[in-house]
CSV table of C-alpha atoms in Angstrom, one decimal:
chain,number,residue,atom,x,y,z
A,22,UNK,CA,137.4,102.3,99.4
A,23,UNK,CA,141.1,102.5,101.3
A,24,UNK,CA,144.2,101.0,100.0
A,25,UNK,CA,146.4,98.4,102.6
A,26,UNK,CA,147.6,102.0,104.4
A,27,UNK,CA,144.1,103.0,105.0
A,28,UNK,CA,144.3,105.6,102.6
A,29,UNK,CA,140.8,106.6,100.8
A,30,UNK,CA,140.1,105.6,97.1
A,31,UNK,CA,137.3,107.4,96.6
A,32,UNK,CA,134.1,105.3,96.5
A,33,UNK,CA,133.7,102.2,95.3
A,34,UNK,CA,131.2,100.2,93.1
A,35,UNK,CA,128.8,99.7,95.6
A,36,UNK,CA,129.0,103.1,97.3
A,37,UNK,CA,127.4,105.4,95.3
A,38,UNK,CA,124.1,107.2,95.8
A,39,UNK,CA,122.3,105.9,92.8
A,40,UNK,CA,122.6,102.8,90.6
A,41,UNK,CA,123.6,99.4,91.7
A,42,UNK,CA,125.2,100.2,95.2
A,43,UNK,CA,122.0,102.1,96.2
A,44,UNK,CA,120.1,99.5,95.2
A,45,UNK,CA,122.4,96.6,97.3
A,46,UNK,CA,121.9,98.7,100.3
A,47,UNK,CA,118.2,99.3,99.4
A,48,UNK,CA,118.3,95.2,99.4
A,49,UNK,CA,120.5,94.7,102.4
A,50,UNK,CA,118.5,97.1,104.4
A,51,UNK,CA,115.3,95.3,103.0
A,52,UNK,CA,116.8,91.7,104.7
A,53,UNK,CA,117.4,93.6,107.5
A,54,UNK,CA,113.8,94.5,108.0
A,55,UNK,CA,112.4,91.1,107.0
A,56,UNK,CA,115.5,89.6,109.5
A,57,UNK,CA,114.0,91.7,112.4
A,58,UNK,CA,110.5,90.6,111.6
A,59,UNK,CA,110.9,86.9,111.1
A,60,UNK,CA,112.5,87.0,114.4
A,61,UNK,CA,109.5,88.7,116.1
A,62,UNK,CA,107.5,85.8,114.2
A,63,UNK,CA,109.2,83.9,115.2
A,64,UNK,CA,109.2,84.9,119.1
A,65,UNK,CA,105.2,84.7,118.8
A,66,UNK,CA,105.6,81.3,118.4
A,67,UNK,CA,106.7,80.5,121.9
A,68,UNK,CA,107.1,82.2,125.4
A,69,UNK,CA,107.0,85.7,126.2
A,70,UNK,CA,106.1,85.9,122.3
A,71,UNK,CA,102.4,84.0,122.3
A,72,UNK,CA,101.9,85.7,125.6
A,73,UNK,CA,101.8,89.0,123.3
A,74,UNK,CA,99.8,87.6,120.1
A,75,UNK,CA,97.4,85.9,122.6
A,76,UNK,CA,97.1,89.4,124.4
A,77,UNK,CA,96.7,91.6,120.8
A,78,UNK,CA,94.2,88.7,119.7
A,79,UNK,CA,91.9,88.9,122.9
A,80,UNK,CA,92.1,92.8,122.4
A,81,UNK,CA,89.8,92.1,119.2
A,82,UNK,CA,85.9,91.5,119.8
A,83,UNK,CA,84.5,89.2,117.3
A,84,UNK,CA,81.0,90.4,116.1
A,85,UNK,CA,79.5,87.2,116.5
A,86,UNK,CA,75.7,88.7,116.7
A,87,UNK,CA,76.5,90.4,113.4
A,88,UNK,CA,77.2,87.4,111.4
A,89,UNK,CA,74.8,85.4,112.9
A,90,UNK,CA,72.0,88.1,111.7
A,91,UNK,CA,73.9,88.5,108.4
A,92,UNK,CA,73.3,84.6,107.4
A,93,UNK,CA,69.9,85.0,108.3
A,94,UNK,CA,69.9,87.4,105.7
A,95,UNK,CA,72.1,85.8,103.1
A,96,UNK,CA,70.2,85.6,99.8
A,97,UNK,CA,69.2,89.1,99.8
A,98,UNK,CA,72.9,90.6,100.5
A,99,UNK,CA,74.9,90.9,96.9
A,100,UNK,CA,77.0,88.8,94.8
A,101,UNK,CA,80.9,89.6,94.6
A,102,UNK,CA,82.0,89.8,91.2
A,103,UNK,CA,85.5,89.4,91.1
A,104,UNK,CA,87.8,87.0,93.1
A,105,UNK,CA,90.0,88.4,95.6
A,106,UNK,CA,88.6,92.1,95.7
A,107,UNK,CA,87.6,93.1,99.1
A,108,UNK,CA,85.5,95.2,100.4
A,109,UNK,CA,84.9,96.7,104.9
A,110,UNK,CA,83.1,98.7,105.8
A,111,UNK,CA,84.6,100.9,108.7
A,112,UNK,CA,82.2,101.9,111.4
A,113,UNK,CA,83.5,104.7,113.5
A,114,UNK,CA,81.2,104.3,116.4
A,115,UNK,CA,80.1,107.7,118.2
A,116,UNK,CA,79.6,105.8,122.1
A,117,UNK,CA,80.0,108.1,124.5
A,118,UNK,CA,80.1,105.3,127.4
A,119,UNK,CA,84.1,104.6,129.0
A,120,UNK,CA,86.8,106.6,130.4
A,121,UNK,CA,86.7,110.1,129.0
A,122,UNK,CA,84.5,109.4,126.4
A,123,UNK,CA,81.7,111.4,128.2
A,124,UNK,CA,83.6,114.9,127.2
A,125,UNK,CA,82.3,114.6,123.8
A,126,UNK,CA,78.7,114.4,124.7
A,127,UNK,CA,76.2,113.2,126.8
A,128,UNK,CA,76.0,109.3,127.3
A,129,UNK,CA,71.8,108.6,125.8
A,130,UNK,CA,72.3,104.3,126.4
A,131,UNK,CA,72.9,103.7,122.3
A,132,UNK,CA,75.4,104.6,119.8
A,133,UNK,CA,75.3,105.8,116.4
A,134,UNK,CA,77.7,105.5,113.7
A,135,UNK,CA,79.3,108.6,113.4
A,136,UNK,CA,81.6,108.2,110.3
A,137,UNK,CA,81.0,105.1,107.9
A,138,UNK,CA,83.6,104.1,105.3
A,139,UNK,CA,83.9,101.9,102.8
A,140,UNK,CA,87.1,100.5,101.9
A,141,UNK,CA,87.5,98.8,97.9
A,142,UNK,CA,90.5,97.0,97.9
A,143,UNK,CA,91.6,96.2,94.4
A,144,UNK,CA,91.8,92.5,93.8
A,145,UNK,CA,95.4,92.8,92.6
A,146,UNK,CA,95.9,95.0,95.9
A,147,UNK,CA,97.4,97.8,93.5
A,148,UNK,CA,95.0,99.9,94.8
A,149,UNK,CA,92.9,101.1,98.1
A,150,UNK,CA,89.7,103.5,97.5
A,151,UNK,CA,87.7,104.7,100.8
A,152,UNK,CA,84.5,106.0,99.8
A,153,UNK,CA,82.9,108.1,102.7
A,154,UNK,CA,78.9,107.6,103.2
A,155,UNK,CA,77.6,110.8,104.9
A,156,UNK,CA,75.4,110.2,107.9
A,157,UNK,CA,72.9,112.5,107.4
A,158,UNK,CA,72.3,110.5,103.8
A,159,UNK,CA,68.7,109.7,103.6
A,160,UNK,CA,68.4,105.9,103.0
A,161,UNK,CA,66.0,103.0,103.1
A,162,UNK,CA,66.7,100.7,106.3
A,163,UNK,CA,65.7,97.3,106.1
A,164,UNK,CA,63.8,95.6,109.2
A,165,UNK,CA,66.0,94.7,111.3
A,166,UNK,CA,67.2,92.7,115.1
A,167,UNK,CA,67.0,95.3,117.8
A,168,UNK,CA,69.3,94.9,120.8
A,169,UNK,CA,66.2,93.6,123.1
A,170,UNK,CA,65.4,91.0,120.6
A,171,UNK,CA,62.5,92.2,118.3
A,172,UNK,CA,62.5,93.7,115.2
A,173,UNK,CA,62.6,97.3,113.9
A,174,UNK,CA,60.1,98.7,111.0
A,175,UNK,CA,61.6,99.2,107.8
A,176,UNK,CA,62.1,103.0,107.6
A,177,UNK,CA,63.4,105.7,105.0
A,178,UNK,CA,66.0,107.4,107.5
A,179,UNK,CA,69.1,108.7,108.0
A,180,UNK,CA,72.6,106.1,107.2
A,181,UNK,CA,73.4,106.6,111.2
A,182,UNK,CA,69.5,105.2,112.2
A,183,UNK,CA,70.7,102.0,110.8
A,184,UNK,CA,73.3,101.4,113.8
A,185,UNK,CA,71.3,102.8,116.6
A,186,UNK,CA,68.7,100.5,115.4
A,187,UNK,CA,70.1,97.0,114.8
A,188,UNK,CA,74.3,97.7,115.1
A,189,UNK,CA,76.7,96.5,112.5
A,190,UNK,CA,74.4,93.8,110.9
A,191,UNK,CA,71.6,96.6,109.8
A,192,UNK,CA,74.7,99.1,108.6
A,193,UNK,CA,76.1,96.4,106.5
A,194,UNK,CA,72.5,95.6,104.8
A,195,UNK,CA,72.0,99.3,104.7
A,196,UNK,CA,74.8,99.8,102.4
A,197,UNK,CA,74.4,96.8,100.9
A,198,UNK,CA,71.3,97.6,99.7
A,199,UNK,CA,72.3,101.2,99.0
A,200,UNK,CA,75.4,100.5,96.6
A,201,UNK,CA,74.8,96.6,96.0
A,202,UNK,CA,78.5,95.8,96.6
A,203,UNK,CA,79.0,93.0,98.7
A,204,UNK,CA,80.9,93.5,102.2
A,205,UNK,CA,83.2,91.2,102.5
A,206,UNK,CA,84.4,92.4,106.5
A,207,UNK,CA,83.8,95.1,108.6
A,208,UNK,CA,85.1,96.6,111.5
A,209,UNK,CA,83.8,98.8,114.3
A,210,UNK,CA,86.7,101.6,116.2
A,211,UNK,CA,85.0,103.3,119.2
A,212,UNK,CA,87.1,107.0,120.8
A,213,UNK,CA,89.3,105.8,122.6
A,214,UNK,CA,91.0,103.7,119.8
A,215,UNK,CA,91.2,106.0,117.7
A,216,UNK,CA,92.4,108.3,119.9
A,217,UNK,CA,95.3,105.8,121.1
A,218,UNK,CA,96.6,104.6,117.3
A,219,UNK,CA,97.1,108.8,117.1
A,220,UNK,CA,99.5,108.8,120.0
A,221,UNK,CA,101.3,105.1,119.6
A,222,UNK,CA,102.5,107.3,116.2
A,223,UNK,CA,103.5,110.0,118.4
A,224,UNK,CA,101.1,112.3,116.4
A,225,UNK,CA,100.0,113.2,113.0
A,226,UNK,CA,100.8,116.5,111.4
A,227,UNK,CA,98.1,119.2,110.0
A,228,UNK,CA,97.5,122.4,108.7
A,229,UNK,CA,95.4,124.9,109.5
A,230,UNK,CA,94.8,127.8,107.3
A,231,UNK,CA,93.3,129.7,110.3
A,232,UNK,CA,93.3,129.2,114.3
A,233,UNK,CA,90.8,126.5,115.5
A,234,UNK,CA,88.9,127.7,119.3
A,235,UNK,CA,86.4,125.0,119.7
A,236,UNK,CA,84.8,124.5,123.2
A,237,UNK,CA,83.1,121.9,122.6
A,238,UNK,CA,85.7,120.1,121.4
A,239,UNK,CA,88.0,121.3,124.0
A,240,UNK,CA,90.0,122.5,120.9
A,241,UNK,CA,92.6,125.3,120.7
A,242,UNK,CA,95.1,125.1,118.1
A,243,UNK,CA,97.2,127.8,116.1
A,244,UNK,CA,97.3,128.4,112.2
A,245,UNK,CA,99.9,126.6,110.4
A,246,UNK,CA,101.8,123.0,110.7
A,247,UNK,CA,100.6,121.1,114.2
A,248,UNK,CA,101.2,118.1,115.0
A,249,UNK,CA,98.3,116.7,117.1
A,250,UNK,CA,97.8,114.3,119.8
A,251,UNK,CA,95.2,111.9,119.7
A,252,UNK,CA,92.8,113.9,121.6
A,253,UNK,CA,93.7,117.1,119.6
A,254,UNK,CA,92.9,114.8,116.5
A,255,UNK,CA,89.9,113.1,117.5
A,256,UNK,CA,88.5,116.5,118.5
A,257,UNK,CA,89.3,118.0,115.2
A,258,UNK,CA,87.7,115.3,112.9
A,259,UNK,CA,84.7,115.6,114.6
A,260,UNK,CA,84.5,119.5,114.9
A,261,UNK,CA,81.5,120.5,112.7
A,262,UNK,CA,80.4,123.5,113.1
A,263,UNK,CA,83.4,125.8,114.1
A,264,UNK,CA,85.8,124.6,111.2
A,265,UNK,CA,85.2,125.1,107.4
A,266,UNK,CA,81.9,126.0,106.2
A,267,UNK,CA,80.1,123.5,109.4
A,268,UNK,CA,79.0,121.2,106.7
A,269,UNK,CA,79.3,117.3,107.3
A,270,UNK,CA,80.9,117.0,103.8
A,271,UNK,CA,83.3,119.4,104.5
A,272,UNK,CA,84.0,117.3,107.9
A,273,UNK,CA,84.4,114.2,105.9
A,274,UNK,CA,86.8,115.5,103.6
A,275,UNK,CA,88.4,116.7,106.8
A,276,UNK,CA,88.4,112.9,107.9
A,277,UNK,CA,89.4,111.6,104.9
A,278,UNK,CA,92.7,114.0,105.0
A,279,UNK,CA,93.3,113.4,108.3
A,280,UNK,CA,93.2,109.4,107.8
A,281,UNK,CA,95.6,110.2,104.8
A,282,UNK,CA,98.2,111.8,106.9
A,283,UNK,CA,97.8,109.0,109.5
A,284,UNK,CA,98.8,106.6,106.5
A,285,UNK,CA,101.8,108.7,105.3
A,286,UNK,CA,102.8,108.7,109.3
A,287,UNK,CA,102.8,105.3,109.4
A,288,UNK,CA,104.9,104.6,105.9
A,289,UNK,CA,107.4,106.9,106.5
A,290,UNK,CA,107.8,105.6,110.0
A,291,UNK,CA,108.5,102.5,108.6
A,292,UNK,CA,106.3,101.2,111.2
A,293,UNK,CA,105.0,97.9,109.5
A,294,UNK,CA,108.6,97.1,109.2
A,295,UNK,CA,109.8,98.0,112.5
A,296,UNK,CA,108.3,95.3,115.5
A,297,UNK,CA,109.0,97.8,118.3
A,298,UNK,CA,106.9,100.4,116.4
A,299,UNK,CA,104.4,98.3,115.4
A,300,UNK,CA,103.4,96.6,118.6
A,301,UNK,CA,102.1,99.8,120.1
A,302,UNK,CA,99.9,100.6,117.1
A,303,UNK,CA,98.4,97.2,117.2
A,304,UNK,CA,97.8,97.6,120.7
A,305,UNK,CA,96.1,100.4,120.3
A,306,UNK,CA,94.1,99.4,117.4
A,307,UNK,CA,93.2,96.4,118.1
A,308,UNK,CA,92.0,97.8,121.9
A,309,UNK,CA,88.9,98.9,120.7
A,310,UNK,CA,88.0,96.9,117.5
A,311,UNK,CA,84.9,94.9,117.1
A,312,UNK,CA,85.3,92.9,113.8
A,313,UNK,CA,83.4,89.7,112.2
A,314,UNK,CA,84.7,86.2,113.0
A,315,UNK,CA,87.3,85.8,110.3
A,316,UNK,CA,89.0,89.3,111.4
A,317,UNK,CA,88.9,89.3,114.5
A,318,UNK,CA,92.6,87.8,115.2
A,319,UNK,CA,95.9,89.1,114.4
A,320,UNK,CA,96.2,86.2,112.0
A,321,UNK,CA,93.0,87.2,110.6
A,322,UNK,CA,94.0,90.7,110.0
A,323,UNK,CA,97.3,90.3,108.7
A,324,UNK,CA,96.0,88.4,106.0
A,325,UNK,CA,93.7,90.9,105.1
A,326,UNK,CA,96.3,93.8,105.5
A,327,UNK,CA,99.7,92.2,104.4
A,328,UNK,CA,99.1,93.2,100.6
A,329,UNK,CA,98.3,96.9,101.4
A,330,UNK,CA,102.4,97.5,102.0
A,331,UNK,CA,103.2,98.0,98.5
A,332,UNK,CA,100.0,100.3,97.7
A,333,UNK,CA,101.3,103.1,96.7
A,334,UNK,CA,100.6,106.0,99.0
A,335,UNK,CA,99.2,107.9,96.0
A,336,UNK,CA,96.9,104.6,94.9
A,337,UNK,CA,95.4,105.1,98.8
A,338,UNK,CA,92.0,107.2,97.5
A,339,UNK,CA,89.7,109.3,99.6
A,340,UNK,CA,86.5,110.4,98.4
A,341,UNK,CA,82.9,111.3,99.6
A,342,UNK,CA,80.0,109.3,97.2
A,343,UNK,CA,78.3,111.9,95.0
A,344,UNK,CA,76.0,113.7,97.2
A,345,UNK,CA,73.6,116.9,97.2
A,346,UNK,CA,71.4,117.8,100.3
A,347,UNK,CA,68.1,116.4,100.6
A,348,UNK,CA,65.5,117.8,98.4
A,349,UNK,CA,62.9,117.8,101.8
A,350,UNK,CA,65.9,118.8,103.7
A,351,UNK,CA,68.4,120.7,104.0
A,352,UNK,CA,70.3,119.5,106.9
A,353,UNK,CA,70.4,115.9,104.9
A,354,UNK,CA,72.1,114.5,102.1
A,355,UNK,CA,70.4,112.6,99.1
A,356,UNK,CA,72.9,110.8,96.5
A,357,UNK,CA,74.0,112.3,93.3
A,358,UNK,CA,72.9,110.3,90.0
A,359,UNK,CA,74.1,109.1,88.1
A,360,UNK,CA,77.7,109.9,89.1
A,361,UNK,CA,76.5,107.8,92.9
A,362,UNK,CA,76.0,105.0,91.2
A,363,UNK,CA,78.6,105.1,88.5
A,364,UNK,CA,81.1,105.0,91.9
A,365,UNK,CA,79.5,101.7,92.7
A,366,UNK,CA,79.4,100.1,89.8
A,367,UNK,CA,82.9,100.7,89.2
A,368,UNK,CA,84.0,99.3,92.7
A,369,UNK,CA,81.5,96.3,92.0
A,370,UNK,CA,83.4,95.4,89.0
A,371,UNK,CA,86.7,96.3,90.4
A,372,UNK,CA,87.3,98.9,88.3
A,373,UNK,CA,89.7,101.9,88.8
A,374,UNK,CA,88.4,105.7,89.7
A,375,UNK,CA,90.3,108.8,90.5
A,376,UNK,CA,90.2,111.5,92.5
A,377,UNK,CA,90.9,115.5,92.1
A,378,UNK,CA,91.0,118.3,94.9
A,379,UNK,CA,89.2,120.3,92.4
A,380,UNK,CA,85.6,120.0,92.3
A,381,UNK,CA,85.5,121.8,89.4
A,382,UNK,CA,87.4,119.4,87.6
A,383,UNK,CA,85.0,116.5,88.9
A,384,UNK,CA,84.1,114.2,85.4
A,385,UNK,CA,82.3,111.2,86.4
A,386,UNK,CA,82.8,109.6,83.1
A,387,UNK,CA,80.6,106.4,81.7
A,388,UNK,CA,79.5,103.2,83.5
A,389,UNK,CA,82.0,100.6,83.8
A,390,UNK,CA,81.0,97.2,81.8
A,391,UNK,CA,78.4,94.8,83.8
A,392,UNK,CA,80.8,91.7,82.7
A,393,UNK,CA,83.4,92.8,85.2
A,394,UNK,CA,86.0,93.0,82.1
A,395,UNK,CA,84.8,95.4,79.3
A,396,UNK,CA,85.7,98.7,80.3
A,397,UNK,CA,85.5,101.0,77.1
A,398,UNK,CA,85.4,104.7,79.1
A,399,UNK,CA,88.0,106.8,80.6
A,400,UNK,CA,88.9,106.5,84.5
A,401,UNK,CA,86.1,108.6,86.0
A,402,UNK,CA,87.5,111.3,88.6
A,403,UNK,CA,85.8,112.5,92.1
A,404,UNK,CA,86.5,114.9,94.4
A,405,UNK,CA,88.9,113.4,96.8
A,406,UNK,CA,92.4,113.3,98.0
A,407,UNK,CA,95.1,110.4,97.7
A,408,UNK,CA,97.4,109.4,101.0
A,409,UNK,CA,100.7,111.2,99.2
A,410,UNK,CA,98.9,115.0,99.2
A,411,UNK,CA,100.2,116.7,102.6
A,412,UNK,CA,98.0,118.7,104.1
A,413,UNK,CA,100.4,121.5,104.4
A,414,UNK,CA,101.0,121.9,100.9
């Protein structure tokens, strides 16, 4: 504060670092935002505006085919039990057809999921869990629509078989049948847009205990803090064999701290609240996104995404479902029981689970109640990470 002459008075009510005043400017800078936002809403509706929702909207492929062959299908798929929780299932598809693409492999006419999540969001939206499903996890694969037209044999085979095979639609009755938890949406992110949400954040920051020399990921990075670009990135969460023990779960849990990072980037960034932040990021997203009917617009979308704001970044979960290799097998996985399908049963019911770094730590507790609302045991804990762990600590 001044007096008349401009002299200082020290600070005033609203000018100190904690207490009301912070909280004022916490609230002014809050309208601010929301100000910004409502104008770029606003814009959309007319103009220049619609020009760009119409242009992120047509960016978005709706997976028509899919839901068509899911409705075929729709008394066998699960029952949701409780209103408003959600659950995708994110395909991270391994193509190796399109610009640069053809670096990470040779291009066989077919495409095979090469990372499959899926995301519980808590019907409250207090919460986010992504539980990663290896793809060498041996599974039963329904019959299903081939691209020509017929149908495949039902077949015990590996979780990727079931996109090569019959695409999103066999995936999503894969796993359905696997976990019996109802997928609500799902959505299918190719290379390249992947590769582009990386670099509309201008990078994502790592650490690596050791330096990373992998040819065939065209990947040479040093030890310590590194922020990398989107082809940096894409190479290094798909490394295998050259980083960590070349096991696919330690590549997951790889993944799943990469993909936490990529969420801290974006909060701290303030990019959901910043329109000339956030326009490149959808762009990029939304570039290569294949998604059913009802998510594939930005209207769509929003609605499914404008609750995860306020998730805390340590309620944003990553973990790998209970897994062990394949008794016939080595180089596959087989679940865990019970712990595999205590994890389902306590995402069925909407129920919360934690996560540890340790695995030593790893209690998998008692099965959450069938009703959906008794729910006697203790939190059960998997080996995970949450989107508030840096990497670098």
């Amino acid at each position: 504060m001044t007096d008349t002459a401009g002299r200082s008075l020290g600070p005033g009510p609203g000018a100190s670092a904690t207490g009301d005043g912070l909280s004022r400017r916490r609230r002014r800078r809050w309208l601010r935002y929301s100000a910004l936002g409502a104008a770029v809403l606003a814009a959309l509706a007319g103009g220049a505006g619609w020009a760009v929702y119409a242009k992120l909207s047509a960016n978005i492929t709706a997976d028509d085919a899919a839901a068509a062959e899911l409705a075929r299908y729709e008394r066998e798929r699960p029952t949701a039990l409780v209103r408003d929780a959600q659950n995708i299932l994110l395909i991270g598809s391994d193509t190796r057809a399109g610009e640069d693409n053809g670096k990470y492999g040779r291009d066989l006419g077919s495409e095979r999921s090469d990372t499959t999540i899926l995301l519980h969001l808590a019907a409250d939206r207090s919460s986010a869990t992504a539980v990663s499903l290896p793809r060498d996890l041996m599974v039963d694969v329904p019959a299903c629509r081939q691209p020509d037209g017929t149908r495949s044999d039902p077949v015990f085979a590996m979780l990727n078989h079931a996109f090569q095979v019959g695409g999103s639609a066999c995936t999503i009755r894969t796993v359905e049948k696997l976990t019996d938890i109802r997928v609500d949406h799902h959505m299918v992110v190719d290379f390249s847009g992947f590769k582009d949400m990386v670099d509309a954040v201008d990078g994502v920051q790592v650490c690596l205990r050791e330096p990373v020399d992998d040819a065939a990921a065209k990947l040479k990075l040093p030890a310590g803090k590194v922020t990398l670009d989107g082809e940096q990135a894409l190479g290094y969460v798909r490394a295998r064999k050259t980083l960590g023990d070349g096991s696919d779960t330690e590549r997951m849990e790889r993944q799943q701290r990469f993909l936490g990072a990529l969420v801290g980037k974006v909060r701290a960034d303030d990019v959901l609240l910043n329109p000339v932040k956030l326009y490149p990021v959808l762009d990029a997203a939304t570039s290569s996104l294949t998604t059913d009917p009802e998510l594939a617009s930005l209207r769509g979308l929003y609605q499914l995404v404008r609750g995860l704001r306020d998730i805390p970044t340590e309620r944003v979960q990553f973990l790998t479902v209970p897994r062990e290799s394949y008794v016939y097998d080595s180089n596959r996985d087989q679940l865990v029981e019970p712990a595999a399908e205590r994890l389902f049963a306590r995402l069925r019911a909407d129920r919360p689970v934690a996560v540890t770094r340790d695995a030593h730590s790893e209690d998998t507790g008692q099965d959450a109640g069938q009703d959906g609302k008794s729910d006697p045991s203790p939190v059960p804990t998997f080996r995970g990470n949450t989107a508030a762990e840096h990497t670098c600590e």
